[in-house]
């Protein structure tokens, strides 16, 4: 009798769902243009640049693998590399923070204007919106 009770309580697994739900498919369809653009315009150029950095390549001839020789030359024999690093550091440490502070200050001034607030906001955003509107109109 105990064996019969155990056999009757066996639960059969439900069949597994096959494929994706319609909602998931719609989501993938909706983001597929972005994914395609990311692969074509960001991921592929990034991987290609990384590969070509280990080769000698002049666009006319096929790439020739030279390993770390490009990096060795960059770090030891390129006289412009230290200046490029210096310019990048100056840009990153001075220009970017000052640009953020200036932009935040302008935004706070625009937000605190009592009269003609709408005009100032329109005048500020008009140069950013005009190309998009012109493109949409065409």
XYZ file of N, CA and C in Angstrom:
414
model
N 0.817 -1.181 0.000
C 0.000 0.000 0.000
C 0.864 1.248 0.000
N 1.977 1.242 0.749
C 2.860 2.397 0.784
C 3.484 2.627 -0.582
N 3.768 1.523 -1.280
C 4.375 1.653 -2.597
C 3.366 2.261 -3.573
N 2.115 1.883 -3.464
C 1.090 2.408 -4.355
C 0.912 3.919 -4.141
N 0.995 4.418 -2.890
C 0.850 5.842 -2.594
C 2.015 6.632 -3.187
N 3.211 6.071 -3.136
C 4.380 6.761 -3.684
C 4.272 6.879 -5.193
N 3.772 5.840 -5.851
C 3.648 5.875 -7.304
C 2.610 6.880 -7.761
N 1.580 7.085 -6.982
C 0.523 7.994 -7.412
C 0.913 9.461 -7.243
N 1.943 9.745 -6.459
C 2.348 11.138 -6.255
C 3.478 11.573 -7.178
N 3.879 10.758 -8.100
C 4.938 11.128 -9.047
C 4.401 12.222 -9.964
N 5.132 13.291 -10.019
C 4.724 14.424 -10.844
C 5.512 14.368 -12.139
N 4.814 14.415 -13.232
C 5.498 14.410 -14.525
C 5.856 15.842 -14.882
N 7.063 16.042 -15.341
C 7.456 17.417 -15.676
C 6.644 17.940 -16.857
N 6.341 19.236 -16.808
C 5.598 19.835 -17.910
C 6.534 19.979 -19.109
N 5.973 19.905 -20.285
C 6.843 20.030 -21.473
C 7.491 21.414 -21.502
N 8.778 21.448 -21.896
C 9.518 22.706 -21.939
C 8.989 23.573 -23.082
N 8.996 24.863 -22.817
C 8.566 25.791 -23.862
C 9.620 25.848 -24.952
N 9.178 25.901 -26.132
C 10.092 25.989 -27.265
C 10.039 27.416 -27.812
N 11.195 27.986 -28.112
C 11.251 29.313 -28.690
C 11.068 30.412 -27.667
N 10.982 31.611 -28.170
C 10.857 32.791 -27.329
C 9.415 33.278 -27.336
N 9.039 33.956 -26.271
C 7.692 34.511 -26.219
C 7.571 35.636 -27.247
N 6.344 35.986 -27.572
C 6.120 37.056 -28.545
C 6.671 38.381 -28.029
N 6.566 38.601 -26.735
C 7.082 39.833 -26.149
C 8.603 39.912 -26.274
N 9.272 38.783 -26.037
C 10.729 38.744 -26.170
C 11.141 38.938 -27.618
N 10.437 38.311 -28.539
C 10.735 38.490 -29.955
C 10.549 39.947 -30.369
N 9.476 40.576 -29.896
C 9.236 41.983 -30.230
C 10.349 42.859 -29.663
N 10.832 42.528 -28.468
C 11.933 43.279 -27.883
C 13.201 43.158 -28.706
N 13.514 41.941 -29.135
C 14.709 41.751 -29.964
C 14.576 42.465 -31.306
N 13.391 42.446 -31.877
C 13.176 43.153 -33.146
C 13.339 44.651 -32.939
N 12.855 45.152 -31.814
C 12.942 46.592 -31.549
C 14.383 47.055 -31.362
N 15.225 46.242 -30.715
C 16.608 46.684 -30.483
C 17.577 46.209 -31.559
N 17.100 45.422 -32.519
C 18.014 44.900 -33.541
C 18.680 45.992 -34.382
N 18.022 47.103 -34.741
C 18.762 48.146 -35.471
C 19.926 48.707 -34.652
N 19.710 48.896 -33.352
C 20.788 49.399 -32.510
C 21.923 48.381 -32.432
N 21.572 47.118 -32.236
C 22.601 46.071 -32.150
C 23.391 46.001 -33.450
N 22.697 46.033 -34.573
C 23.371 45.993 -35.874
C 24.287 47.207 -36.042
N 23.798 48.397 -35.690
C 24.628 49.598 -35.780
C 25.833 49.528 -34.855
N 25.631 48.992 -33.645
C 26.748 48.848 -32.713
C 27.805 47.910 -33.276
N 27.390 46.787 -33.822
C 28.347 45.824 -34.374
C 29.090 46.423 -35.566
N 28.344 47.046 -36.489
C 28.955 47.557 -37.720
C 29.836 48.780 -37.461
N 29.363 49.708 -36.615
C 30.056 50.988 -36.473
C 30.932 51.103 -35.233
N 30.822 50.170 -34.285
C 31.635 50.256 -33.071
C 32.450 48.997 -32.835
N 31.787 47.852 -32.708
C 32.486 46.621 -32.342
C 33.462 46.177 -33.435
N 33.012 46.125 -34.687
C 33.900 45.679 -35.765
C 35.101 46.610 -35.927
N 34.920 47.947 -35.994
C 36.104 48.816 -36.093
C 37.041 48.686 -34.898
N 36.487 48.486 -33.704
C 37.333 48.318 -32.523
C 38.195 47.071 -32.646
N 37.590 45.953 -32.999
C 38.331 44.688 -33.140
C 39.329 44.786 -34.293
N 38.927 45.386 -35.413
C 39.838 45.534 -36.555
C 41.029 46.414 -36.190
N 40.790 47.510 -35.472
C 41.895 48.377 -35.058
C 42.855 47.651 -34.138
N 42.300 46.873 -33.223
C 43.146 46.101 -32.320
C 44.006 45.114 -33.104
N 43.404 44.418 -34.071
C 44.158 43.477 -34.893
C 45.242 44.206 -35.706
N 44.852 45.305 -36.359
C 45.804 46.024 -37.207
C 46.924 46.669 -36.409
N 46.729 46.883 -35.111
C 47.809 47.457 -34.309
C 48.963 46.477 -34.134
N 48.745 45.214 -34.415
C 49.799 44.202 -34.336
C 50.350 43.837 -35.712
N 50.008 44.614 -36.733
C 50.451 44.306 -38.090
C 51.109 45.517 -38.729
N 51.799 45.269 -39.823
C 52.282 46.331 -40.695
C 51.307 46.343 -41.860
N 50.561 47.442 -41.986
C 49.470 47.481 -42.964
C 49.423 48.856 -43.592
N 49.466 48.904 -44.926
C 49.434 50.177 -45.634
C 48.234 50.288 -46.572
N 47.206 49.508 -46.381
C 45.956 49.482 -47.120
C 46.114 48.870 -48.513
N 47.259 49.060 -49.156
C 47.472 48.512 -50.494
C 47.875 47.047 -50.409
N 48.807 46.740 -49.521
C 49.294 45.364 -49.353
C 48.557 44.689 -48.206
N 48.499 43.379 -48.202
C 47.836 42.690 -47.089
C 48.604 42.899 -45.786
N 47.891 42.846 -44.646
C 48.569 43.066 -43.369
C 49.620 41.991 -43.086
N 50.739 42.426 -42.542
C 51.831 41.516 -42.175
C 51.981 41.546 -40.657
N 51.851 40.402 -40.013
C 51.907 40.309 -38.552
C 53.305 40.648 -38.063
N 53.410 41.638 -37.152
C 54.708 41.994 -36.587
C 54.673 41.993 -35.059
N 53.566 41.608 -34.488
C 53.466 41.478 -33.035
C 53.501 42.815 -32.326
N 54.306 42.919 -31.285
C 54.363 44.117 -30.447
C 55.319 45.188 -30.967
N 55.846 45.026 -32.169
C 56.836 45.971 -32.697
C 56.275 47.387 -32.813
N 55.009 47.530 -33.185
C 54.411 48.871 -33.273
C 54.383 49.544 -31.903
N 54.035 48.787 -30.867
C 53.979 49.353 -29.518
C 55.378 49.662 -28.992
N 56.333 48.816 -29.318
C 57.715 49.062 -28.905
C 58.227 50.348 -29.542
N 57.931 50.545 -30.812
C 58.360 51.767 -31.506
C 57.630 52.988 -30.934
N 56.359 52.853 -30.644
C 55.587 53.960 -30.088
C 56.144 54.418 -28.748
N 56.467 53.475 -27.872
C 56.901 53.812 -26.521
C 58.371 54.205 -26.428
N 59.188 53.814 -27.400
C 60.626 54.084 -27.289
C 61.166 55.061 -28.330
N 60.630 55.079 -29.536
C 61.234 55.874 -30.595
C 60.347 56.969 -31.173
N 59.104 57.051 -30.781
C 58.212 58.068 -31.345
C 58.338 59.361 -30.544
N 58.829 60.408 -31.191
C 59.073 61.651 -30.469
C 57.790 62.434 -30.210
N 56.699 62.127 -30.897
C 55.435 62.836 -30.700
C 54.557 62.201 -29.622
N 54.836 60.980 -29.228
C 53.987 60.285 -28.258
C 53.935 60.985 -26.901
N 55.062 61.390 -26.306
C 54.959 62.092 -25.009
C 54.135 63.378 -25.092
N 54.266 64.117 -26.181
C 53.486 65.343 -26.345
C 51.997 65.015 -26.487
N 51.674 63.946 -27.190
C 50.277 63.535 -27.335
C 49.677 63.142 -25.988
N 50.443 62.439 -25.171
C 49.964 62.066 -23.827
C 49.784 63.321 -22.979
N 50.726 64.257 -23.066
C 50.627 65.507 -22.317
C 49.375 66.291 -22.732
N 49.145 66.413 -24.036
C 47.959 67.128 -24.521
C 46.670 66.448 -24.064
N 46.656 65.135 -24.068
C 45.475 64.397 -23.628
C 45.212 64.624 -22.151
N 46.260 64.611 -21.341
C 46.089 64.842 -19.905
C 45.614 66.268 -19.627
N 46.173 67.239 -20.327
C 45.737 68.631 -20.150
C 44.260 68.752 -20.516
N 43.888 68.161 -21.619
C 42.488 68.199 -22.054
C 41.583 67.544 -21.012
N 41.973 66.373 -20.541
C 41.124 65.626 -19.604
C 41.035 66.305 -18.247
N 42.118 66.918 -17.795
C 42.134 67.503 -16.453
C 41.660 68.955 -16.399
N 41.749 69.684 -17.505
C 41.354 71.093 -17.487
C 40.088 71.385 -18.289
N 40.058 70.974 -19.533
C 38.956 71.356 -20.410
C 37.642 70.682 -20.019
N 37.655 69.397 -19.784
C 36.407 68.680 -19.493
C 35.753 69.190 -18.205
N 36.472 69.294 -17.077
C 35.807 69.829 -15.878
C 35.326 71.274 -16.054
N 36.115 72.127 -16.710
C 35.677 73.517 -16.899
C 34.454 73.577 -17.815
N 34.378 72.714 -18.787
C 33.217 72.666 -19.674
C 31.973 72.222 -18.904
N 32.119 71.255 -18.027
C 30.986 70.798 -17.223
C 30.508 71.898 -16.288
N 31.441 72.585 -15.637
C 31.073 73.673 -14.715
C 30.385 74.800 -15.478
N 30.918 75.182 -16.636
C 30.312 76.246 -17.441
C 28.907 75.853 -17.891
N 28.743 74.631 -18.356
C 27.431 74.161 -18.806
C 26.436 74.119 -17.659
N 26.876 73.654 -16.504
C 25.993 73.619 -15.338
C 25.605 75.033 -14.913
N 26.545 75.955 -14.950
C 26.246 77.349 -14.619
C 25.230 77.950 -15.580
N 25.396 77.708 -16.881
C 24.440 78.219 -17.863
C 23.055 77.615 -17.641
N 23.008 76.321 -17.325
C 21.722 75.671 -17.064
C 21.048 76.258 -15.832
N 21.826 76.539 -14.799
C 21.252 77.131 -13.582
C 20.747 78.549 -13.853
N 21.483 79.312 -14.661
C 21.012 80.652 -15.019
C 19.725 80.585 -15.826
N 19.664 79.669 -16.800
C 18.451 79.515 -17.598
C 17.265 79.108 -16.723
N 17.512 78.277 -15.763
C 16.436 77.779 -14.910
C 15.957 78.842 -13.925
N 16.844 79.778 -13.549
C 16.463 80.775 -12.555
C 15.859 82.033 -13.176
N 15.873 82.158 -14.480
C 15.291 83.338 -15.131
C 13.792 83.372 -14.862
N 13.313 84.535 -14.433
C 11.885 84.640 -14.112
C 11.091 85.053 -15.347
N 11.513 86.119 -15.974
C 10.816 86.577 -17.172
C 11.532 86.029 -18.407
N 10.783 85.774 -19.426
C 11.299 85.308 -20.719
C 12.021 83.967 -20.607
N 11.627 83.164 -19.631
C 12.250 81.850 -19.446
C 12.062 80.989 -20.696
N 10.866 80.998 -21.255
C 10.583 80.227 -22.470
C 11.425 80.674 -23.643
N 11.612 81.990 -23.782
C 12.430 82.506 -24.873
C 13.870 82.042 -24.752
N 14.429 82.146 -23.538
C 15.815 81.732 -23.348
C 16.001 80.243 -23.609
N 15.067 79.443 -23.150
C 15.173 78.000 -23.398
C 15.079 77.703 -24.884
N 14.153 78.379 -25.578
C 14.021 78.175 -27.024
C 15.289 78.621 -27.745
N 15.817 79.782 -27.395
C 17.025 80.288 -28.038
C 18.221 79.374 -27.780
N 18.243 78.779 -26.601
C 19.364 77.898 -26.264
C 19.275 76.576 -27.026
N 18.077 76.002 -27.133
C 17.917 74.690 -27.756
C 17.698 74.754 -29.264
N 17.401 75.913 -29.811
C 17.127 76.037 -31.238
C 18.264 75.529 -32.125
N 19.535 75.883 -31.854
C 20.610 75.347 -32.706
C 20.727 73.821 -32.650
N 20.341 73.223 -31.538
C 20.421 71.764 -31.437
C 19.257 71.083 -32.150
N 18.105 71.747 -32.200
C 16.914 71.126 -32.772
C 16.734 71.383 -34.257
N 17.271 72.475 -34.766
C 17.055 72.850 -36.170
C 17.515 71.765 -37.147
N 18.716 71.177 -37.014
C 19.107 70.144 -37.981
C 18.188 68.922 -37.947
N 17.734 68.529 -36.754
C 16.850 67.362 -36.662
C 15.512 67.641 -37.325
N 14.970 68.838 -37.130
C 13.687 69.192 -37.741
C 13.849 69.282 -39.250
N 14.944 69.881 -39.713
C 15.172 69.985 -41.159
C 15.320 68.613 -41.788
N 16.022 67.721 -41.112
C 16.191 66.364 -41.637
C 14.856 65.641 -41.673
N 14.061 65.775 -40.636
C 12.755 65.109 -40.593
C 11.834 65.668 -41.669
N 11.919 66.963 -41.932
C 11.077 67.590 -42.938
C 11.433 67.103 -44.337
N 12.725 66.934 -44.596
C 13.178 66.475 -45.911
C 12.757 65.043 -46.106
